CSV table of C-alpha atoms and ligand atoms in Angstrom, one decimal:
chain,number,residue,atom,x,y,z
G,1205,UNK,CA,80.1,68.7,121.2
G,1206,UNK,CA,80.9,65.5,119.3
G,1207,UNK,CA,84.1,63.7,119.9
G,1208,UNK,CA,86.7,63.9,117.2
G,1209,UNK,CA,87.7,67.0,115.0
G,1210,UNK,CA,85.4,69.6,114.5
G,1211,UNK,CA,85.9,72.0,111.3
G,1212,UNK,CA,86.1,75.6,112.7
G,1213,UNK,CA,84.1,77.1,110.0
G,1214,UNK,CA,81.1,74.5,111.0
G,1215,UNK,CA,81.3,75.1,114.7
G,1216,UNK,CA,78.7,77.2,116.5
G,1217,UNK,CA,80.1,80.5,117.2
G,1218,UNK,CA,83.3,81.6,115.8
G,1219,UNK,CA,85.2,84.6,116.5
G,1220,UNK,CA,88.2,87.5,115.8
G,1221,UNK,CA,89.0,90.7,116.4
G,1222,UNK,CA,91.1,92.7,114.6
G,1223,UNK,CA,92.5,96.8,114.4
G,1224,UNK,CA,93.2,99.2,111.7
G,1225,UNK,CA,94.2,102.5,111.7
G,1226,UNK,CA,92.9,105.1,109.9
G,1227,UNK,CA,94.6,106.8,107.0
G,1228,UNK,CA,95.0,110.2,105.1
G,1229,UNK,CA,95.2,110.4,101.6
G,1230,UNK,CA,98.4,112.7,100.2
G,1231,UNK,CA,97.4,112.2,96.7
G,1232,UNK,CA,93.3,112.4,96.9
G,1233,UNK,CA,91.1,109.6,95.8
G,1234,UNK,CA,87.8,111.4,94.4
G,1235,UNK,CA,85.7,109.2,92.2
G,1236,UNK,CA,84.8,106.2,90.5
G,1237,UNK,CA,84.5,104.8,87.5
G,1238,UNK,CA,82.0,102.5,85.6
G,1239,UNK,CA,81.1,98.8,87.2
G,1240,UNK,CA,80.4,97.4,90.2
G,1241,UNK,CA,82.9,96.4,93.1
G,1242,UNK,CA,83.7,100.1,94.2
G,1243,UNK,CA,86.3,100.8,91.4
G,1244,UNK,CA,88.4,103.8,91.7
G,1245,UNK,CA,88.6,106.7,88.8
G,1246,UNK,CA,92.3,107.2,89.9
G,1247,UNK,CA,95.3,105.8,91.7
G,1248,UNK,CA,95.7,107.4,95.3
G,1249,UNK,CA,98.6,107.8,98.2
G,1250,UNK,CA,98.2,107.7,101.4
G,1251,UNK,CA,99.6,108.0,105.2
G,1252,UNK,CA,98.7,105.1,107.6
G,1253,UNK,CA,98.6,106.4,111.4
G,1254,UNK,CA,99.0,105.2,114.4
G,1255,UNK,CA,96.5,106.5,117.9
G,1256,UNK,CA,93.2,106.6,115.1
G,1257,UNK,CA,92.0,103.3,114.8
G,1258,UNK,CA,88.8,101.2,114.8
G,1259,UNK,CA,88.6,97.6,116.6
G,1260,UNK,CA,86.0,95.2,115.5
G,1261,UNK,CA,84.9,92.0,116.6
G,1262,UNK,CA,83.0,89.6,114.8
G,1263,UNK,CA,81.7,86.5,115.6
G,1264,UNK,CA,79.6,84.3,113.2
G,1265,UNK,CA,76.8,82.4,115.3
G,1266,UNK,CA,74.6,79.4,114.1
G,1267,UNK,CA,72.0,80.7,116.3
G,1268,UNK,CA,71.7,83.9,114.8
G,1269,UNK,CA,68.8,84.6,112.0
G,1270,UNK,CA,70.3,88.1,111.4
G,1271,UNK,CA,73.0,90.4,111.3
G,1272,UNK,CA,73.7,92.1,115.0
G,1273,UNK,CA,75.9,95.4,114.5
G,1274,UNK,CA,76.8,97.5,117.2
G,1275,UNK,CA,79.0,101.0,116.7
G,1276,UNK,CA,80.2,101.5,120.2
G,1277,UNK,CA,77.4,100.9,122.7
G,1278,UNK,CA,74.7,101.1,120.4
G,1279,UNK,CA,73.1,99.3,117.5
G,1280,UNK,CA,73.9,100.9,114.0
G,1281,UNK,CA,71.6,102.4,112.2
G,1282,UNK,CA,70.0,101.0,108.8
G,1283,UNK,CA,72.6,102.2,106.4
G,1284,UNK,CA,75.6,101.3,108.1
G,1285,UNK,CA,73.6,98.1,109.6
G,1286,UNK,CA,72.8,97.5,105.4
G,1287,UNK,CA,76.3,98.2,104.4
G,1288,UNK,CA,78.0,96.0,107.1
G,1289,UNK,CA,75.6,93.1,105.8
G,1290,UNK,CA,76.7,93.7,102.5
G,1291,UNK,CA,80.2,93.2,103.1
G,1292,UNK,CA,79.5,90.2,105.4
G,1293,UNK,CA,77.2,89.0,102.5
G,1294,UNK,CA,80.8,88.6,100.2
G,1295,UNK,CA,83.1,87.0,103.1
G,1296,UNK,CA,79.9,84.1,103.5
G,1297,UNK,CA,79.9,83.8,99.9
G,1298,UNK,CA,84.1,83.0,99.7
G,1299,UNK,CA,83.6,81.3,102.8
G,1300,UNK,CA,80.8,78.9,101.6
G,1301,UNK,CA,78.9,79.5,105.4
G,1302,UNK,CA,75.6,80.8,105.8
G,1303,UNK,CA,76.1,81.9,109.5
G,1304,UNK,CA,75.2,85.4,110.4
G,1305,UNK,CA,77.5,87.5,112.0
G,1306,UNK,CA,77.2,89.7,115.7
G,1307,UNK,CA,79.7,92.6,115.0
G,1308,UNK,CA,80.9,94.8,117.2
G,1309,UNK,CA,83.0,98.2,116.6
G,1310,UNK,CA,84.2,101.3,118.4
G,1311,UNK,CA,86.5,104.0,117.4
G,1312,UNK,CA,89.0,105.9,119.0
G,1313,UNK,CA,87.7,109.3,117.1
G,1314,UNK,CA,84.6,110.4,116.0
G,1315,UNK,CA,82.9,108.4,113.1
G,1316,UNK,CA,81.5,110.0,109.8
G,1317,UNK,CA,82.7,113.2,110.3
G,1318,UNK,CA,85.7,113.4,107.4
G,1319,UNK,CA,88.5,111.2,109.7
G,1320,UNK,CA,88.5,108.7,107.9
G,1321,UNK,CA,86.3,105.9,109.7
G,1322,UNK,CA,85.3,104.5,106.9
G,1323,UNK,CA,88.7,103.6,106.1
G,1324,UNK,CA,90.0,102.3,109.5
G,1325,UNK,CA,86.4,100.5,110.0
G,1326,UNK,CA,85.9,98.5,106.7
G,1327,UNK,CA,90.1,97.1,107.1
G,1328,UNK,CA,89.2,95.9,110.7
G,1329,UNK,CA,85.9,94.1,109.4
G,1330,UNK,CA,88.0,92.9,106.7
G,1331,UNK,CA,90.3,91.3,108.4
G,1332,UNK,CA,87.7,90.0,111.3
G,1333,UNK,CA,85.6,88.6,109.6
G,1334,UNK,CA,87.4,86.4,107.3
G,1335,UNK,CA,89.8,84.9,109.7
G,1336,UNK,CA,86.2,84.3,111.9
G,1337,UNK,CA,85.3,82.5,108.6
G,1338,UNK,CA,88.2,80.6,109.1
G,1339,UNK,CA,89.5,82.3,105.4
G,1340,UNK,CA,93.1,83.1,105.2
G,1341,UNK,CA,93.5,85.7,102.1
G,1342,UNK,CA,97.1,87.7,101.2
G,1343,UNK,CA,97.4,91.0,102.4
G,1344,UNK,CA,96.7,92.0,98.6
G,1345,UNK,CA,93.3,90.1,98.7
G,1346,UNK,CA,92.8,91.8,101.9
G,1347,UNK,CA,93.0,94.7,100.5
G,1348,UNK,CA,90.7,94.1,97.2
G,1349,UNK,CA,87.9,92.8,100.0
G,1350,UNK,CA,88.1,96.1,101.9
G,1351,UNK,CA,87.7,98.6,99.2
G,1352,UNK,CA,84.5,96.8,97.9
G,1353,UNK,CA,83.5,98.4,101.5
G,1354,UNK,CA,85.1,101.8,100.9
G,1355,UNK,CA,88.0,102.5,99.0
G,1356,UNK,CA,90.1,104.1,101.4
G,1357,UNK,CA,89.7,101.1,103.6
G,1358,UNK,CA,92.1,99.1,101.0
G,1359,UNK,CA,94.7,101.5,102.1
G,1360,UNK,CA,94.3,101.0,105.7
G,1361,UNK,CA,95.4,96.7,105.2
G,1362,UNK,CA,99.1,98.1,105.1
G,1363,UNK,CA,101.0,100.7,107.3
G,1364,UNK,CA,102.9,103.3,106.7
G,1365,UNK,CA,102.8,105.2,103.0
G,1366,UNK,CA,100.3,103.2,100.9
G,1367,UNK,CA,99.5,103.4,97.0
G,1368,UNK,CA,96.0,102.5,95.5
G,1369,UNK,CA,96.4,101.4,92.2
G,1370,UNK,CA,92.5,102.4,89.9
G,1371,UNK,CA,94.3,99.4,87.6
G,1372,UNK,CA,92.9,96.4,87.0
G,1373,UNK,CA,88.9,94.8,88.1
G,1374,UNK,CA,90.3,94.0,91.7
G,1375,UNK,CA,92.4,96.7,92.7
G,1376,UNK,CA,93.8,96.8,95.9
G,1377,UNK,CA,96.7,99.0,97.7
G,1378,UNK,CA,100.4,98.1,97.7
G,1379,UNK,CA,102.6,99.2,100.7
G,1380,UNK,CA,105.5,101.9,99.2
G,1381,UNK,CA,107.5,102.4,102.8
G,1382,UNK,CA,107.2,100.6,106.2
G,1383,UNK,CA,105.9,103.1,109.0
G,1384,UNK,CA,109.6,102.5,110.8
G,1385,UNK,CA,111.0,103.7,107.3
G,1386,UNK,CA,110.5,107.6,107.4
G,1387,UNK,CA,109.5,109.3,110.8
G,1388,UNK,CA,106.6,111.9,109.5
G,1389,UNK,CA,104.4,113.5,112.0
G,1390,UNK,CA,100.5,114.4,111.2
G,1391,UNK,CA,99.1,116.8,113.4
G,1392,UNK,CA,95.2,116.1,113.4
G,1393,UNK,CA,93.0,119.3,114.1
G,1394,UNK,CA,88.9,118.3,114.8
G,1395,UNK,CA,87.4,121.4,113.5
G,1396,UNK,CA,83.5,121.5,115.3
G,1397,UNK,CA,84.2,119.0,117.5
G,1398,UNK,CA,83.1,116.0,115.1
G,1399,UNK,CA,79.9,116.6,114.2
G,1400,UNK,CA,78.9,114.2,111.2
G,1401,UNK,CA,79.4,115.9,107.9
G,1402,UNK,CA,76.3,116.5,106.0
G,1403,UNK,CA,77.6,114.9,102.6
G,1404,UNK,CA,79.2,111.3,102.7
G,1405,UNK,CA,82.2,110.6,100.5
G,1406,UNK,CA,80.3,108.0,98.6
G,1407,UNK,CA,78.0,110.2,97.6
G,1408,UNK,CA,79.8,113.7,97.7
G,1409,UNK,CA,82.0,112.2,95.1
G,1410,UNK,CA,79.4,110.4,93.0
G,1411,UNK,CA,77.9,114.2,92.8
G,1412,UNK,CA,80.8,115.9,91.7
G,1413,UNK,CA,81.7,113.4,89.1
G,1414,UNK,CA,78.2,113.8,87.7
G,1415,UNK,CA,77.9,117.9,87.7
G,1416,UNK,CA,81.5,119.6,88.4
G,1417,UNK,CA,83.0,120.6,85.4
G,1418,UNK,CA,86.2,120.4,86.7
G,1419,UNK,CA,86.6,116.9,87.8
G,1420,UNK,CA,87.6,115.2,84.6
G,1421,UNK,CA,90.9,118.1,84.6
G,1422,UNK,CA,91.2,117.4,88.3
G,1423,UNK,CA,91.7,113.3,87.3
G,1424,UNK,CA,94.0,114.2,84.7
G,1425,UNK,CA,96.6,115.6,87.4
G,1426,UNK,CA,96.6,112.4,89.4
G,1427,UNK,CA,99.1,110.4,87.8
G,1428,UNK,CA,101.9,113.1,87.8
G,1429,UNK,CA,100.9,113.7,91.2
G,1430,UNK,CA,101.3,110.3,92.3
G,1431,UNK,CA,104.6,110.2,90.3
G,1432,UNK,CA,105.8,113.7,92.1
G,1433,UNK,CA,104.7,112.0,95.6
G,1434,UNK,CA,106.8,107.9,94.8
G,1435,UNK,CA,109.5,110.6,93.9
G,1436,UNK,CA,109.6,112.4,96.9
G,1437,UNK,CA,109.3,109.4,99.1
G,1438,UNK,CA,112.3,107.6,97.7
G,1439,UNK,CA,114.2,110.6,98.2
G,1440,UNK,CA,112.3,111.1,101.8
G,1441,UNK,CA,111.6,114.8,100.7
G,1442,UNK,CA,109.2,115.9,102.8
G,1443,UNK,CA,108.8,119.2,100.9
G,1444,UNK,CA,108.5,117.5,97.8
G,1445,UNK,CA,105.8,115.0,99.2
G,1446,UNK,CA,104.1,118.0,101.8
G,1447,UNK,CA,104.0,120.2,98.1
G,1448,UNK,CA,101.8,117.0,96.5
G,1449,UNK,CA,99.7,116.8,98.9
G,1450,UNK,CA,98.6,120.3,99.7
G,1451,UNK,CA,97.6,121.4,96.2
G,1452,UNK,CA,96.3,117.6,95.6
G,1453,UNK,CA,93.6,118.0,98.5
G,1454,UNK,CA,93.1,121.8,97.4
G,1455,UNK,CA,92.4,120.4,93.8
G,1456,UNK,CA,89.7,117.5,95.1
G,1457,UNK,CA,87.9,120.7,97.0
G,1458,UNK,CA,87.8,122.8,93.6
G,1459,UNK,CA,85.9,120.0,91.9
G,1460,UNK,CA,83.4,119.7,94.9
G,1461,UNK,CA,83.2,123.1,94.9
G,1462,UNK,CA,82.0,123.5,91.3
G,1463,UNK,CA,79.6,120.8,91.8
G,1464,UNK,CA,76.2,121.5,91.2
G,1465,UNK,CA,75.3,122.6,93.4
G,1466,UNK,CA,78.4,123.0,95.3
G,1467,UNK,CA,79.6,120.8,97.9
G,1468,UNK,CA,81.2,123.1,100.9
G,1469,UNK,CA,83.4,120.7,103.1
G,1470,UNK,CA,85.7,123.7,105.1
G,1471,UNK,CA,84.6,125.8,108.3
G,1472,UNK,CA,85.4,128.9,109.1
G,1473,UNK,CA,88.5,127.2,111.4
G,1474,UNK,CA,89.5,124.7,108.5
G,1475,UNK,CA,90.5,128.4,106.6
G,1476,UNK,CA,91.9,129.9,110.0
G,1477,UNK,CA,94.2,126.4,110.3
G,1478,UNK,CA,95.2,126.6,106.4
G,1479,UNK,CA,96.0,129.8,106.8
G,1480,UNK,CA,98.1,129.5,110.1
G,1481,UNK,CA,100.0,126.4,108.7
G,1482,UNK,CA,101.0,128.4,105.5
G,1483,UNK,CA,101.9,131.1,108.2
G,1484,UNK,CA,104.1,129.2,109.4
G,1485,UNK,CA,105.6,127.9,106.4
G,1486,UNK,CA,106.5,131.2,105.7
G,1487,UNK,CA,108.3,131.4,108.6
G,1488,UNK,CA,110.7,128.1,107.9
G,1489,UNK,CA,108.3,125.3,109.6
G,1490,UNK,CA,107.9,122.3,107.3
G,1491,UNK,CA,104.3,121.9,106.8
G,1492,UNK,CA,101.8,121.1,104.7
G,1493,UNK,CA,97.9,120.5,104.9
G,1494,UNK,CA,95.4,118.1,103.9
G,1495,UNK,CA,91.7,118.2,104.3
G,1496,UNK,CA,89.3,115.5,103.4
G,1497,UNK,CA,85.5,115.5,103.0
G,1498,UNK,CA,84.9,117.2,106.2
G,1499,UNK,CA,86.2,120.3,108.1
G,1500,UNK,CA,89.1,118.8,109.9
G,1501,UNK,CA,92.3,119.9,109.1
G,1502,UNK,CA,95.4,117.2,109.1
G,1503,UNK,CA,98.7,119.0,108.9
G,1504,UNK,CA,102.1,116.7,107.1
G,1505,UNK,CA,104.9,117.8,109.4
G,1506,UNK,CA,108.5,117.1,110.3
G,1507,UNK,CA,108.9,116.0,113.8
G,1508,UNK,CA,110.9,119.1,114.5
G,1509,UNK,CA,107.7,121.0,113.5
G,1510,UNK,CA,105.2,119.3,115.6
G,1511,UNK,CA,104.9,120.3,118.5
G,1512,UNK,CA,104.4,124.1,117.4
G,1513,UNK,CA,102.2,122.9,114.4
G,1514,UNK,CA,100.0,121.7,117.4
G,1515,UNK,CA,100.0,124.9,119.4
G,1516,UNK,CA,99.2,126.7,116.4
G,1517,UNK,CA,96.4,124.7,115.5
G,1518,UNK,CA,95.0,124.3,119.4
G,1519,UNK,CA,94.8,128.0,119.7
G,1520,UNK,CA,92.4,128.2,116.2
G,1521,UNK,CA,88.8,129.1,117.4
G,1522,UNK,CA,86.9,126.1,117.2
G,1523,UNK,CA,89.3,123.5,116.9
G,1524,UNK,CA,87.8,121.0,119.2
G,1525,UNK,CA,90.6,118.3,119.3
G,1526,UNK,CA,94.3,118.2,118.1
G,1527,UNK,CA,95.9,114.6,117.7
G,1528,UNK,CA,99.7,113.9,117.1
G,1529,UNK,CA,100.3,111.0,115.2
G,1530,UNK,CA,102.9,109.0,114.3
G,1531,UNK,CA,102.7,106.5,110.5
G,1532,UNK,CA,101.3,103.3,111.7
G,1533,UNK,CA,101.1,99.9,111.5
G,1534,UNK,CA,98.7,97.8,109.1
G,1535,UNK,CA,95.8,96.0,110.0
G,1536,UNK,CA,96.5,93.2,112.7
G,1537,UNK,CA,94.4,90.5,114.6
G,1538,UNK,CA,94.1,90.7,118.3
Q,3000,LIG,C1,90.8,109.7,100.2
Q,3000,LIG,N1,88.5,110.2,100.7
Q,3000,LIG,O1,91.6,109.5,99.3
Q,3000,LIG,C2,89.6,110.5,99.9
Q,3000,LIG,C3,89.8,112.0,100.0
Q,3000,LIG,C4,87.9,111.4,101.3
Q,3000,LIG,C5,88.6,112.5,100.7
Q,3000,LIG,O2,88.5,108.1,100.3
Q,3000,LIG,O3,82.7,105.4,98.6
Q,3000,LIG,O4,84.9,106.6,102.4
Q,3000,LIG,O5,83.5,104.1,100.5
Q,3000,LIG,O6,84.9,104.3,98.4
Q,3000,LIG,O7,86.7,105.6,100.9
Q,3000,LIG,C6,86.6,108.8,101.4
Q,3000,LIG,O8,85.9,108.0,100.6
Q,3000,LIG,O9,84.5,106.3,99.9
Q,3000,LIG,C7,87.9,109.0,100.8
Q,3000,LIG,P1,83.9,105.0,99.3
Q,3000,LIG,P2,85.6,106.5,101.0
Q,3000,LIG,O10,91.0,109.4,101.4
């Protein structure tokens, strides 16, 4: 290399590595609306959790004449190859470089099956692959970036409870309450061992805005439902926020359910676990259930709660995996 200073976005091969966690929704995002950069149809509330995360790597390389992306061990396929590419096209666009990028990504649960990868993957290349562009954006900018890879993965930038704002032709998430501030417990339940779910959000969602006749009613509830769960969480009601979030994830399936045709998310287990949790309930625990585009079920719970929220759901048939998380942190380099 010559003597004298270098600029890091010119040198040869630059790299970072970041983690983000994944994150589950308590007030559902479930649609788009018109124009391009992934714009939400409604604002949206969210857990961030620890022990569920994705770490990518990226390193942008003169010598490269393509994009190199590897989930786990193995190359990506075309789609999420494409998508990746995408998103790196927008970070070498702010960054003025041409470089190509080798990226490299594994996840500590399984991927497209309804856990949220999406979410935890698109914050980690967020934040990789700008600072390996040598770009240094706000969190808030951070955030934007992600979502224009998936809208949950704006979310996943901050830790702890999140809000998505639809507002504005850049929105991005604002962090509500640390992951220190309130100590929540979600018990994860893998229904069918996660197996990739045969709709994708991005498209499950793009269906049932087009055919359900119930979406349109199903948007109209989001803002008191977001107002209900900001309430709660100032208060640190759990029942309050558990309450919002049950019959907010019940209301996204309803619209996917009156899609046309249909779109059938839940296994014969992710009724068993609703019905155990509610079970319970009855029986003074205080828990609550979300379930996102996939079978899994994730139950809200007090940390009193957990550990027989987890027994419960272990002893569902087919319930592959149970996970006990903690909130978590936001996005951070390595
Ligand atoms: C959520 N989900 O609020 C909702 C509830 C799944 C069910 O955000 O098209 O992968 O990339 O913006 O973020 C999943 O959708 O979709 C999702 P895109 P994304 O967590």
């Amino acid at each position: 290399m010559a003597t004298g200073a270098t600029p890091r976005a010119t040198a040869t091969r630059v790299e970072a590595t970041a983690v983000a966690r994944t994150n589950i929704a308590l007030v559902k995002y479930w649609g788009k609306r018109a124009g391009d950069g992934n714009l939400p149809a409604a604002g949206s509330l969210s857990l961030t959790l620890d022990g569920l995360f994705t770490r990518t790597t990226v390193a942008f390389d003169s010598t490269l004449s393509v994009d190199d992306v590897w989930l786990g061990s193995a190359p990506a396929d075309t789609d999420t190859t494409a998508r990746v590419v995408a998103f790196l096209d927008l970070v070498r666009t702010r960054a003025g470089t041409t470089h190509r990028a080798r990226v490299t990504s594994m996840n500590s649960f399984p991927t497209g099956s309804g856990l949220a990868s999406s979410a935890s993957a698109f914050a980690a290349l967020a934040l990789a692959a700008t600072r390996a562009a040598a770009l240094t954006l706000s969190a808030r900018d951070l955030s934007a970036l992600a979502r224009r890879g998936s809208g949950s993965a704006a979310r996943s930038i901050f830790g702890g409870l999140v809000e998505m704002s639809p507002d504005g032709d850049d929105p991005h998430a604002t962090p509500l309450l640390d992951a220190s501030a309130w100590d929540l417990r979600m018990v994860v339940a893998v229904v069918g061992g996660g197996r990739p779910k045969e709709v994708l959000s991005r498209a499950g969602m793009a269906h049932t805005a087009a055919t359900s006749p119930l979406h349109r009613a199903w948007l109209d509830t989001v803002p008191a439902d977001l107002a209900a769960a900001k309430d709660a969480i100032t208060r640190r009601d759990l029942a309050a926020l558990g309450e919002v979030a049950e019959r907010s994830a019940l209301g996204m399936h309803a619209t996917a359910l009156a899609a046309r045709p249909g779109l059938l998310y839940f296994r014969g287990a992710t009724v068993d676990a609703l019905h155990a949790v509610r079970a319970l309930r009855a029986g003074g625990a205080n828990a609550w259930v979300t379930i996102d585009a996939g079978p899994h079920v994730k139950v809200l719970c007090a940390p009193t709660d957990e550990a027989r929220v987890a027994a419960v759901l272990g002893s569902v048939p087919d319930v592959t995996e149970v996970h006990r998380c903690r909130p978590g942190a936001g996005a951070e380099l390595e």
